[in-house]
């Protein structure tokens, strides 16, 4: 029997609106577990007249009775984390007994940010346009086996020695390469030892917790951060983030086996956006980009940067469905297209004069793509808030069916506005959700 679990992830370059979708779906789940990234992510959730921007804490925390778990695959900045906990408390949301941090997660320390900021602007370095949160250097230390894990953050002796040794090394590197001013290890230790005491009650062996929950028939949602095309292996390398944003990351990033993953849900906008540098084959530069940006409010939730906008890219969506094993698609921001007469959709690529529908591995190939478009009819009426597929204009139904057919994954859900109830759930997907949520709520 399939486990009552689902991975929910971004099918594009992040910002697909996963926050709202996880929030809507988590109502029936026992736990939501984040498996990758750090506070570079920004999930905006709107409930009534309250707006929450969650960066590290899984959206499940907004659902009473749903455990919110930060998995071992995440890089945790304790200061940013506690700031988020305090913000939630100020809004009346207490996290004790509901929020758990993996003892195996890696810790982001101030020198990670220092090195990233210096490296991003250093001559001869490829500028990635990162979120400047120290994510990449923290994962570098993890892979180099010189990182600090949460379990060690909690041990004063280990923390002190780690900070002293690491500062000596990082200060020397940053000074030699980038002329950076040194970081004071004593000050850092005081700040992080104090933060550790506040994090301590939330730390747990979350891999075991998830195993026991799933074993007892509980339902778990694995919440991805960023998106498939930002994945360290499968994305548009080197213009990617430093973690496994794709479905495989859910197993390694939370400590459950791949057989504990029941299904994969990919979230895609009805068009495409990207922030930061890097190739984007269907990017548009004319007035339509401005219109998508303002109608879709396409500005970064974390950095406020305007997002680059473009048309739906079917070969890329098919690639995403392939690397993730996506069974269900959730289409967001459908209403942003409401005013268009016709909607271009990329159905293939021309590279060096040759037609292909494969996504090239190299950046040069990606940059030289000439997207081949078909034009679908627009509907020119409001779809905002429609929660029933049959009530959508015929052309909007056709747009969705086209996307489904061409990308080879079933559409389970469509979002037509930022509120929880501006969402349609298609009948087959509703059945799947019922199957998953039919376990004990919490163990
Ligand atoms: P980093 O994750 O800060 O290292 O940034 C690497 C790339 O990923 C940059 O292009 C960022 O703009 C992008 N990125 C990181 N997090 C997000 C996200 O949550 N949404 C969209 N793009 C992101």
GROMACS .gro file of C-alpha atoms and ligand atoms in nm:
model
  466
    1UNK     CA    1   0.000   0.000   0.000
    2UNK     CA    2   0.122   0.348  -0.084
    3UNK     CA    3   0.233   0.563   0.209
    4UNK     CA    4   0.000   0.849   0.296
    5UNK     CA    5   0.261   1.103   0.203
    6UNK     CA    6   0.319   1.354  -0.073
    7UNK     CA    7   0.610   1.567  -0.186
    8UNK     CA    8   0.499   1.910  -0.294
    9UNK     CA    9   0.754   2.107  -0.490
   10UNK     CA   10   0.811   2.388  -0.737
   11UNK     CA   11   0.812   2.277  -1.100
   12UNK     CA   12   0.985   2.593  -1.226
   13UNK     CA   13   1.236   2.839  -1.068
   14UNK     CA   14   1.058   2.878  -0.735
   15UNK     CA   15   0.787   3.126  -0.637
   16UNK     CA   16   0.512   2.909  -0.789
   17UNK     CA   17   0.287   2.976  -0.490
   18UNK     CA   18   0.368   2.657  -0.297
   19UNK     CA   19   0.305   2.835   0.034
   20UNK     CA   20  -0.064   2.878  -0.031
   21UNK     CA   21  -0.101   2.526  -0.171
   22UNK     CA   22   0.076   2.359   0.123
   23UNK     CA   23  -0.137   2.569   0.355
   24UNK     CA   24  -0.461   2.464   0.182
   25UNK     CA   25  -0.366   2.095   0.171
   26UNK     CA   26  -0.205   2.068   0.515
   27UNK     CA   27  -0.546   2.087   0.683
   28UNK     CA   28  -0.582   1.709   0.661
   29UNK     CA   29  -0.219   1.615   0.729
   30UNK     CA   30  -0.043   1.505   1.050
   31UNK     CA   31   0.285   1.679   0.962
   32UNK     CA   32   0.454   1.906   0.709
   33UNK     CA   33   0.832   1.865   0.673
   34UNK     CA   34   1.070   2.102   0.492
   35UNK     CA   35   1.353   1.913   0.325
   36UNK     CA   36   1.590   2.164   0.163
   37UNK     CA   37   1.709   2.523   0.143
   38UNK     CA   38   1.701   2.777   0.420
   39UNK     CA   39   1.567   3.126   0.476
   40UNK     CA   40   1.626   3.202   0.108
   41UNK     CA   41   1.271   3.073   0.053
   42UNK     CA   42   0.971   3.294   0.114
   43UNK     CA   43   0.624   3.148   0.140
   44UNK     CA   44   0.344   3.400   0.154
   45UNK     CA   45   0.022   3.274   0.306
   46UNK     CA   46  -0.290   3.486   0.339
   47UNK     CA   47  -0.554   3.388   0.592
   48UNK     CA   48  -0.841   3.634   0.625
   49UNK     CA   49  -0.683   3.974   0.671
   50UNK     CA   50  -0.355   3.834   0.801
   51UNK     CA   51  -0.051   3.786   0.579
   52UNK     CA   52   0.231   3.554   0.681
   53UNK     CA   53   0.568   3.533   0.508
   54UNK     CA   54   0.736   3.214   0.625
   55UNK     CA   55   1.097   3.159   0.529
   56UNK     CA   56   1.217   2.859   0.726
   57UNK     CA   57   0.920   2.738   0.922
   58UNK     CA   58   0.691   2.501   0.728
   59UNK     CA   59   0.342   2.633   0.659
   60UNK     CA   60   0.193   2.345   0.862
   61UNK     CA   61   0.260   2.554   1.172
   62UNK     CA   62  -0.046   2.762   1.083
   63UNK     CA   63  -0.269   2.453   1.118
   64UNK     CA   64  -0.345   2.353   1.477
   65UNK     CA   65  -0.258   1.986   1.533
   66UNK     CA   66  -0.023   1.965   1.235
   67UNK     CA   67   0.343   1.911   1.321
   68UNK     CA   68   0.586   2.143   1.141
   69UNK     CA   69   0.928   1.984   1.089
   70UNK     CA   70   1.254   2.135   0.967
   71UNK     CA   71   1.442   1.842   0.820
   72UNK     CA   72   1.810   1.757   0.815
   73UNK     CA   73   1.845   1.877   0.454
   74UNK     CA   74   1.775   2.235   0.557
   75UNK     CA   75   2.044   2.490   0.648
   76UNK     CA   76   1.927   2.672   0.959
   77UNK     CA   77   2.025   3.026   1.053
   78UNK     CA   78   1.933   3.022   1.424
   79UNK     CA   79   1.900   3.401   1.444
   80UNK     CA   80   1.670   3.423   1.142
   81UNK     CA   81   1.479   3.121   1.272
   82UNK     CA   82   1.416   3.279   1.613
   83UNK     CA   83   1.311   3.605   1.449
   84UNK     CA   84   1.046   3.408   1.261
   85UNK     CA   85   0.933   3.228   1.578
   86UNK     CA   86   0.897   3.567   1.753
   87UNK     CA   87   0.700   3.711   1.460
   88UNK     CA   88   0.458   3.418   1.476
   89UNK     CA   89   0.424   3.459   1.854
   90UNK     CA   90   0.338   3.827   1.803
   91UNK     CA   91   0.055   3.713   1.575
   92UNK     CA   92  -0.070   3.474   1.841
   93UNK     CA   93   0.082   3.155   1.699
   94UNK     CA   94   0.277   2.953   1.957
   95UNK     CA   95   0.513   2.689   1.820
   96UNK     CA   96   0.588   2.480   2.132
   97UNK     CA   97   0.495   2.116   2.084
   98UNK     CA   98   0.421   2.177   1.716
   99UNK     CA   99   0.750   2.289   1.560
  100UNK     CA  100   1.056   2.061   1.552
  101UNK     CA  101   1.408   2.110   1.416
  102UNK     CA  102   1.623   1.818   1.305
  103UNK     CA  103   1.929   1.762   1.520
  104UNK     CA  104   2.111   1.676   1.195
  105UNK     CA  105   2.035   2.001   1.011
  106UNK     CA  106   2.333   2.224   0.926
  107UNK     CA  107   2.380   2.568   1.081
  108UNK     CA  108   2.442   2.890   0.888
  109UNK     CA  109   2.694   3.115   1.065
  110UNK     CA  110   2.785   3.480   0.995
  111UNK     CA  111   3.101   3.396   0.800
  112UNK     CA  112   2.891   3.210   0.544
  113UNK     CA  113   2.716   3.537   0.461
  114UNK     CA  114   3.044   3.729   0.465
  115UNK     CA  115   3.204   3.490   0.216
  116UNK     CA  116   2.897   3.481  -0.010
  117UNK     CA  117   2.864   3.860  -0.027
  118UNK     CA  118   3.232   3.900  -0.106
  119UNK     CA  119   3.239   3.617  -0.362
  120UNK     CA  120   2.929   3.740  -0.548
  121UNK     CA  121   3.097   4.070  -0.629
  122UNK     CA  122   3.455   3.940  -0.676
  123UNK     CA  123   3.611   3.990  -1.020
  124UNK     CA  124   3.625   3.672  -1.228
  125UNK     CA  125   3.350   3.500  -1.024
  126UNK     CA  126   3.025   3.399  -1.193
  127UNK     CA  127   2.753   3.618  -1.038
  128UNK     CA  128   2.454   3.400  -0.948
  129UNK     CA  129   2.231   3.671  -0.801
  130UNK     CA  130   2.185   3.481  -0.474
  131UNK     CA  131   1.962   3.587  -0.186
  132UNK     CA  132   2.278   3.668   0.020
  133UNK     CA  133   2.167   3.451   0.311
  134UNK     CA  134   2.485   3.240   0.324
  135UNK     CA  135   2.306   2.935   0.180
  136UNK     CA  136   2.574   2.826  -0.071
  137UNK     CA  137   2.875   2.855   0.165
  138UNK     CA  138   2.683   2.666   0.439
  139UNK     CA  139   2.617   2.376   0.199
  140UNK     CA  140   2.981   2.395   0.085
  141UNK     CA  141   3.089   2.338   0.446
  142UNK     CA  142   2.838   2.053   0.481
  143UNK     CA  143   2.982   1.872   0.180
  144UNK     CA  144   3.338   1.951   0.286
  145UNK     CA  145   3.251   1.787   0.621
  146UNK     CA  146   3.347   2.102   0.807
  147UNK     CA  147   2.997   2.232   0.889
  148UNK     CA  148   2.826   2.269   1.225
  149UNK     CA  149   2.511   2.067   1.287
  150UNK     CA  150   2.224   2.163   1.517
  151UNK     CA  151   2.319   1.884   1.760
  152UNK     CA  152   2.663   2.047   1.795
  153UNK     CA  153   2.520   2.397   1.824
  154UNK     CA  154   2.366   2.273   2.149
  155UNK     CA  155   2.702   2.170   2.296
  156UNK     CA  156   2.882   2.481   2.426
  157UNK     CA  157   3.228   2.324   2.420
  158UNK     CA  158   3.196   2.200   2.062
  159UNK     CA  159   3.036   2.527   1.953
  160UNK     CA  160   3.320   2.735   2.100
  161UNK     CA  161   3.595   2.527   1.943
  162UNK     CA  162   3.412   2.516   1.609
  163UNK     CA  163   3.364   2.893   1.599
  164UNK     CA  164   3.726   2.964   1.696
  165UNK     CA  165   3.872   2.729   1.436
  166UNK     CA  166   3.630   2.824   1.161
  167UNK     CA  167   3.675   3.199   1.218
  168UNK     CA  168   4.050   3.163   1.198
  169UNK     CA  169   4.019   2.986   0.864
  170UNK     CA  170   3.732   3.188   0.714
  171UNK     CA  171   3.871   3.526   0.823
  172UNK     CA  172   4.205   3.440   0.660
  173UNK     CA  173   4.040   3.325   0.336
  174UNK     CA  174   3.800   3.620   0.317
  175UNK     CA  175   4.080   3.866   0.386
  176UNK     CA  176   4.324   3.710   0.139
  177UNK     CA  177   4.070   3.672  -0.143
  178UNK     CA  178   3.832   3.961  -0.093
  179UNK     CA  179   3.995   4.197   0.161
  180UNK     CA  180   3.701   4.144   0.402
  181UNK     CA  181   3.716   4.271   0.763
  182UNK     CA  182   3.747   3.984   1.017
  183UNK     CA  183   3.457   3.849   1.222
  184UNK     CA  184   3.501   3.840   1.602
  185UNK     CA  185   3.467   3.478   1.725
  186UNK     CA  186   3.399   3.571   2.090
  187UNK     CA  187   3.105   3.791   1.996
  188UNK     CA  188   2.975   3.524   1.762
  189UNK     CA  189   2.999   3.258   2.032
  190UNK     CA  190   2.800   3.467   2.283
  191UNK     CA  191   2.526   3.535   2.031
  192UNK     CA  192   2.497   3.175   1.905
  193UNK     CA  193   2.526   3.011   2.249
  194UNK     CA  194   2.232   3.227   2.361
  195UNK     CA  195   2.034   3.141   2.046
  196UNK     CA  196   2.109   2.771   2.100
  197UNK     CA  197   1.934   2.779   2.437
  198UNK     CA  198   1.617   2.908   2.275
  199UNK     CA  199   1.637   2.653   1.990
  200UNK     CA  200   1.712   2.359   2.224
  201UNK     CA  201   1.353   2.272   2.328
  202UNK     CA  202   1.253   2.240   1.961
  203UNK     CA  203   1.535   2.007   1.856
  204UNK     CA  204   1.446   1.642   1.792
  205UNK     CA  205   1.541   1.332   1.597
  206UNK     CA  206   1.291   1.431   1.329
  207UNK     CA  207   1.380   1.140   1.097
  208UNK     CA  208   1.263   0.897   1.362
  209UNK     CA  209   0.962   1.113   1.440
  210UNK     CA  210   0.855   1.100   1.074
  211UNK     CA  211   0.923   0.727   1.049
  212UNK     CA  212   0.699   0.657   1.349
  213UNK     CA  213   0.429   0.890   1.225
  214UNK     CA  214   0.418   0.727   0.880
  215UNK     CA  215   0.441   0.377   1.028
  216UNK     CA  216   0.136   0.451   1.243
  217UNK     CA  217  -0.063   0.556   0.935
  218UNK     CA  218  -0.015   0.933   0.973
  219UNK     CA  219  -0.005   1.152   0.665
  220UNK     CA  220   0.297   1.369   0.587
  221UNK     CA  221   0.357   1.639   0.335
  222UNK     CA  222   0.718   1.700   0.233
  223UNK     CA  223   0.745   2.066   0.148
  224UNK     CA  224   1.002   2.165  -0.113
  225UNK     CA  225   1.167   2.504  -0.132
  226UNK     CA  226   1.281   2.688  -0.446
  227UNK     CA  227   1.205   2.488  -0.762
  228UNK     CA  228   1.318   2.210  -0.994
  229UNK     CA  229   1.517   2.439  -1.223
  230UNK     CA  230   1.711   2.570  -0.920
  231UNK     CA  231   1.808   2.216  -0.809
  232UNK     CA  232   2.183   2.169  -0.768
  233UNK     CA  233   2.188   1.864  -1.000
  234UNK     CA  234   1.893   1.909  -1.233
  235UNK     CA  235   1.859   2.287  -1.260
  236UNK     CA  236   2.022   2.546  -1.483
  237UNK     CA  237   2.366   2.498  -1.327
  238UNK     CA  238   2.554   2.707  -1.215
  239UNK     CA  239   2.256   2.945  -1.182
  240UNK     CA  240   2.093   2.729  -0.915
  241UNK     CA  241   2.065   2.709  -0.541
  242UNK     CA  242   2.290   2.471  -0.347
  243UNK     CA  243   2.042   2.203  -0.242
  244UNK     CA  244   1.825   1.924  -0.383
  245UNK     CA  245   1.496   2.097  -0.450
  246UNK     CA  246   1.362   1.802  -0.654
  247UNK     CA  247   1.158   1.510  -0.517
  248UNK     CA  248   1.462   1.293  -0.440
  249UNK     CA  249   1.569   1.556  -0.189
  250UNK     CA  250   1.262   1.481   0.021
  251UNK     CA  251   1.402   1.142   0.124
  252UNK     CA  252   1.761   1.247   0.193
  253UNK     CA  253   1.649   1.580   0.339
  254UNK     CA  254   1.416   1.435   0.602
  255UNK     CA  255   1.557   1.090   0.671
  256UNK     CA  256   1.274   0.876   0.535
  257UNK     CA  257   1.331   0.609   0.269
  258UNK     CA  258   1.212   0.663  -0.090
  259UNK     CA  259   0.946   0.394  -0.041
  260UNK     CA  260   0.784   0.621   0.218
  261UNK     CA  261   0.692   0.870  -0.052
  262UNK     CA  262   0.337   0.815  -0.175
  263UNK     CA  263   0.301   1.071  -0.452
  264UNK     CA  264   0.461   1.383  -0.599
  265UNK     CA  265   0.276   1.708  -0.659
  266UNK     CA  266   0.439   1.972  -0.880
  267UNK     CA  267   0.328   2.332  -0.848
  268UNK     CA  268   0.349   2.542  -1.165
  269UNK     CA  269   0.235   2.891  -1.243
  270UNK     CA  270   0.015   2.939  -1.549
  271UNK     CA  271   0.320   3.128  -1.684
  272UNK     CA  272   0.683   3.136  -1.566
  273UNK     CA  273   0.898   3.365  -1.349
  274UNK     CA  274   1.255   3.365  -1.231
  275UNK     CA  275   1.463   3.583  -0.998
  276UNK     CA  276   1.839   3.622  -1.007
  277UNK     CA  277   2.070   3.554  -1.298
  278UNK     CA  278   2.070   3.266  -1.545
  279UNK     CA  279   1.904   3.139  -1.862
  280UNK     CA  280   1.528   3.169  -1.907
  281UNK     CA  281   1.425   3.059  -2.258
  282UNK     CA  282   1.069   3.197  -2.262
  283UNK     CA  283   1.147   3.528  -2.089
  284UNK     CA  284   0.961   3.825  -2.236
  285UNK     CA  285   1.092   4.178  -2.253
  286UNK     CA  286   0.797   4.371  -2.395
  287UNK     CA  287   0.491   4.526  -2.231
  288UNK     CA  288   0.337   4.181  -2.162
  289UNK     CA  289   0.614   4.116  -1.907
  290UNK     CA  290   0.522   4.433  -1.721
  291UNK     CA  291   0.156   4.335  -1.729
  292UNK     CA  292   0.225   3.983  -1.588
  293UNK     CA  293   0.451   4.136  -1.323
  294UNK     CA  294   0.197   4.388  -1.202
  295UNK     CA  295  -0.111   4.164  -1.229
  296UNK     CA  296   0.075   3.876  -1.062
  297UNK     CA  297   0.255   4.099  -0.809
  298UNK     CA  298   0.580   3.938  -0.918
  299UNK     CA  299   0.823   4.079  -0.663
  300UNK     CA  300   1.038   3.854  -0.438
  301UNK     CA  301   0.883   3.774  -0.098
  302UNK     CA  302   1.231   3.768   0.061
  303UNK     CA  303   1.435   4.022  -0.134
  304UNK     CA  304   1.164   4.238  -0.296
  305UNK     CA  305   1.342   4.201  -0.633
  306UNK     CA  306   1.118   4.226  -0.943
  307UNK     CA  307   1.081   3.881  -1.094
  308UNK     CA  308   1.161   3.815  -1.459
  309UNK     CA  309   0.844   3.698  -1.641
  310UNK     CA  310   0.782   3.469  -1.937
  311UNK     CA  311   0.539   3.231  -2.108
  312UNK     CA  312   0.468   2.875  -2.009
  313UNK     CA  313   0.747   2.642  -2.121
  314UNK     CA  314   0.613   2.292  -2.192
  315UNK     CA  315   0.948   2.114  -2.259
  316UNK     CA  316   1.076   2.244  -1.925
  317UNK     CA  317   0.759   2.142  -1.742
  318UNK     CA  318   0.780   1.794  -1.898
  319UNK     CA  319   1.146   1.774  -1.787
  320UNK     CA  320   1.043   1.877  -1.436
  321UNK     CA  321   0.771   1.610  -1.429
  322UNK     CA  322   1.028   1.355  -1.545
  323UNK     CA  323   1.299   1.429  -1.284
  324UNK     CA  324   1.045   1.451  -1.003
  325UNK     CA  325   0.815   1.166  -1.103
  326UNK     CA  326   0.532   1.417  -1.074
  327UNK     CA  327   0.186   1.261  -1.073
  328UNK     CA  328  -0.020   1.571  -1.001
  329UNK     CA  329   0.012   1.928  -1.116
  330UNK     CA  330  -0.120   2.227  -0.931
  331UNK     CA  331  -0.158   2.533  -1.152
  332UNK     CA  332  -0.141   2.869  -0.975
  333UNK     CA  333  -0.212   3.229  -1.073
  334UNK     CA  334  -0.451   3.134  -1.352
  335UNK     CA  335  -0.637   3.463  -1.304
  336UNK     CA  336  -0.325   3.664  -1.397
  337UNK     CA  337  -0.385   3.564  -1.762
  338UNK     CA  338  -0.748   3.681  -1.761
  339UNK     CA  339  -0.702   3.989  -1.981
  340UNK     CA  340  -0.504   3.834  -2.267
  341UNK     CA  341  -0.652   3.786  -2.618
  342UNK     CA  342  -0.419   3.499  -2.685
  343UNK     CA  343  -0.154   3.323  -2.481
  344UNK     CA  344   0.178   3.207  -2.629
  345UNK     CA  345   0.295   2.868  -2.496
  346UNK     CA  346   0.638   2.726  -2.581
  347UNK     CA  347   0.608   2.374  -2.722
  348UNK     CA  348   0.962   2.311  -2.845
  349UNK     CA  349   1.309   2.458  -2.883
  350UNK     CA  350   1.527   2.539  -3.179
  351UNK     CA  351   1.897   2.524  -3.091
  352UNK     CA  352   2.158   2.596  -3.360
  353UNK     CA  353   1.890   2.549  -3.624
  354UNK     CA  354   1.782   2.205  -3.492
  355UNK     CA  355   1.444   2.132  -3.332
  356UNK     CA  356   1.435   1.955  -2.997
  357UNK     CA  357   1.208   1.908  -2.701
  358UNK     CA  358   1.491   1.819  -2.457
  359UNK     CA  359   1.624   2.064  -2.204
  360UNK     CA  360   1.997   2.108  -2.271
  361UNK     CA  361   2.241   2.058  -1.984
  362UNK     CA  362   2.474   2.343  -2.070
  363UNK     CA  363   2.408   2.709  -2.010
  364UNK     CA  364   2.522   2.802  -2.361
  365UNK     CA  365   2.260   2.568  -2.508
  366UNK     CA  366   1.994   2.710  -2.277
  367UNK     CA  367   2.088   3.065  -2.369
  368UNK     CA  368   2.077   3.001  -2.742
  369UNK     CA  369   1.731   2.843  -2.740
  370UNK     CA  370   1.481   2.993  -2.982
  371UNK     CA  371   1.150   2.897  -2.822
  372UNK     CA  372   0.883   2.768  -3.062
  373UNK     CA  373   0.541   2.895  -2.967
  374UNK     CA  374   0.185   2.798  -3.029
  375UNK     CA  375  -0.085   3.052  -2.942
  376UNK     CA  376  -0.384   2.948  -2.737
  377UNK     CA  377  -0.704   3.146  -2.718
  378UNK     CA  378  -0.740   3.378  -2.419
  379UNK     CA  379  -1.071   3.402  -2.230
  380UNK     CA  380  -1.092   3.772  -2.147
  381UNK     CA  381  -1.311   3.735  -1.845
  382UNK     CA  382  -1.241   3.708  -1.476
  383UNK     CA  383  -1.153   3.367  -1.333
  384UNK     CA  384  -1.067   3.515  -0.995
  385UNK     CA  385  -1.197   3.304  -0.711
  386UNK     CA  386  -1.366   3.039  -0.931
  387UNK     CA  387  -1.355   2.713  -0.736
  388UNK     CA  388  -1.531   2.483  -0.981
  389UNK     CA  389  -1.362   2.362  -1.302
  390UNK     CA  390  -1.688   2.359  -1.501
  391UNK     CA  391  -1.746   2.725  -1.421
  392UNK     CA  392  -1.418   2.829  -1.585
  393UNK     CA  393  -1.450   2.986  -1.931
  394UNK     CA  394  -1.411   2.720  -2.204
  395UNK     CA  395  -1.079   2.871  -2.326
  396UNK     CA  396  -0.939   2.860  -1.972
  397UNK     CA  397  -1.040   2.492  -1.943
  398UNK     CA  398  -0.868   2.430  -2.279
  399UNK     CA  399  -0.551   2.607  -2.158
  400UNK     CA  400  -0.534   2.377  -1.856
  401UNK     CA  401  -0.614   2.062  -2.052
  402UNK     CA  402  -0.342   2.153  -2.304
  403UNK     CA  403  -0.089   2.194  -2.025
  404UNK     CA  404  -0.193   1.861  -1.878
  405UNK     CA  405  -0.177   1.671  -2.207
  406UNK     CA  406   0.155   1.817  -2.319
  407UNK     CA  407   0.338   1.789  -1.989
  408UNK     CA  408   0.211   1.439  -1.911
  409UNK     CA  409   0.088   1.489  -1.553
  410UNK     CA  410  -0.269   1.521  -1.428
  411UNK     CA  411  -0.396   1.855  -1.304
  412UNK     CA  412  -0.524   1.811  -0.950
  413UNK     CA  413  -0.576   2.165  -0.839
  414UNK     CA  414  -0.599   2.517  -0.977
  415UNK     CA  415  -0.553   2.837  -0.781
  416UNK     CA  416  -0.743   3.148  -0.888
  417UNK     CA  417  -0.644   3.396  -0.618
  418UNK     CA  418  -0.438   3.428  -0.300
  419UNK     CA  419  -0.706   3.327  -0.046
  420UNK     CA  420  -0.752   2.972   0.084
  421UNK     CA  421  -1.097   2.938  -0.074
  422UNK     CA  422  -0.990   3.067  -0.418
  423UNK     CA  423  -0.886   2.716  -0.508
  424UNK     CA  424  -1.041   2.434  -0.711
  425UNK     CA  425  -0.969   2.071  -0.635
  426UNK     CA  426  -1.050   1.831  -0.918
  427UNK     CA  427  -1.247   1.518  -0.823
  428UNK     CA  428  -0.972   1.257  -0.879
  429UNK     CA  429  -0.727   1.461  -0.673
  430UNK     CA  430  -0.987   1.505  -0.400
  431UNK     CA  431  -1.003   1.122  -0.382
  432UNK     CA  432  -0.623   1.104  -0.350
  433UNK     CA  433  -0.628   1.362  -0.070
  434UNK     CA  434  -0.900   1.172   0.110
  435UNK     CA  435  -0.688   0.856   0.094
  436UNK     CA  436  -0.387   1.037   0.239
  437UNK     CA  437  -0.567   1.226   0.513
  438UNK     CA  438  -0.753   0.919   0.637
  439UNK     CA  439  -0.493   0.835   0.902
  440UNK     CA  440  -0.457   0.935   1.264
  441UNK     CA  441  -0.406   1.313   1.287
  442UNK     CA  442  -0.108   1.298   1.518
  443UNK     CA  443   0.093   1.037   1.700
  444LIG     P1  444   2.069   3.115  -0.306
  444LIG     O1  445   1.968   3.008  -0.284
  444LIG     O2  446   2.053   3.234  -0.214
  444LIG     O3  447   2.209   3.063  -0.309
  444LIG     O4  448   2.043   3.175  -0.454
  444LIG     C1  449   2.069   3.099  -0.572
  444LIG     C2  450   1.963   3.127  -0.679
  444LIG     O5  451   1.839   3.074  -0.636
  444LIG     C3  452   1.938   3.276  -0.706
  444LIG     O6  453   1.908   3.291  -0.843
  444LIG     C4  454   1.815   3.306  -0.622
  444LIG     O7  455   1.743   3.417  -0.673
  444LIG     C5  456   1.738   3.176  -0.637
  444LIG     N1  457   1.647   3.150  -0.525
  444LIG     C6  458   1.679   3.108  -0.401
  444LIG     N2  459   1.568   3.093  -0.325
  444LIG     C7  460   1.464   3.123  -0.405
  444LIG     C8  461   1.321   3.121  -0.385
  444LIG     O8  462   1.268   3.087  -0.279
  444LIG     N3  463   1.247   3.159  -0.493
  444LIG     C9  464   1.302   3.192  -0.612
  444LIG     N4  465   1.433   3.194  -0.634
  444LIG    C10  466   1.514   3.160  -0.532
   0.00000   0.00000   0.00000
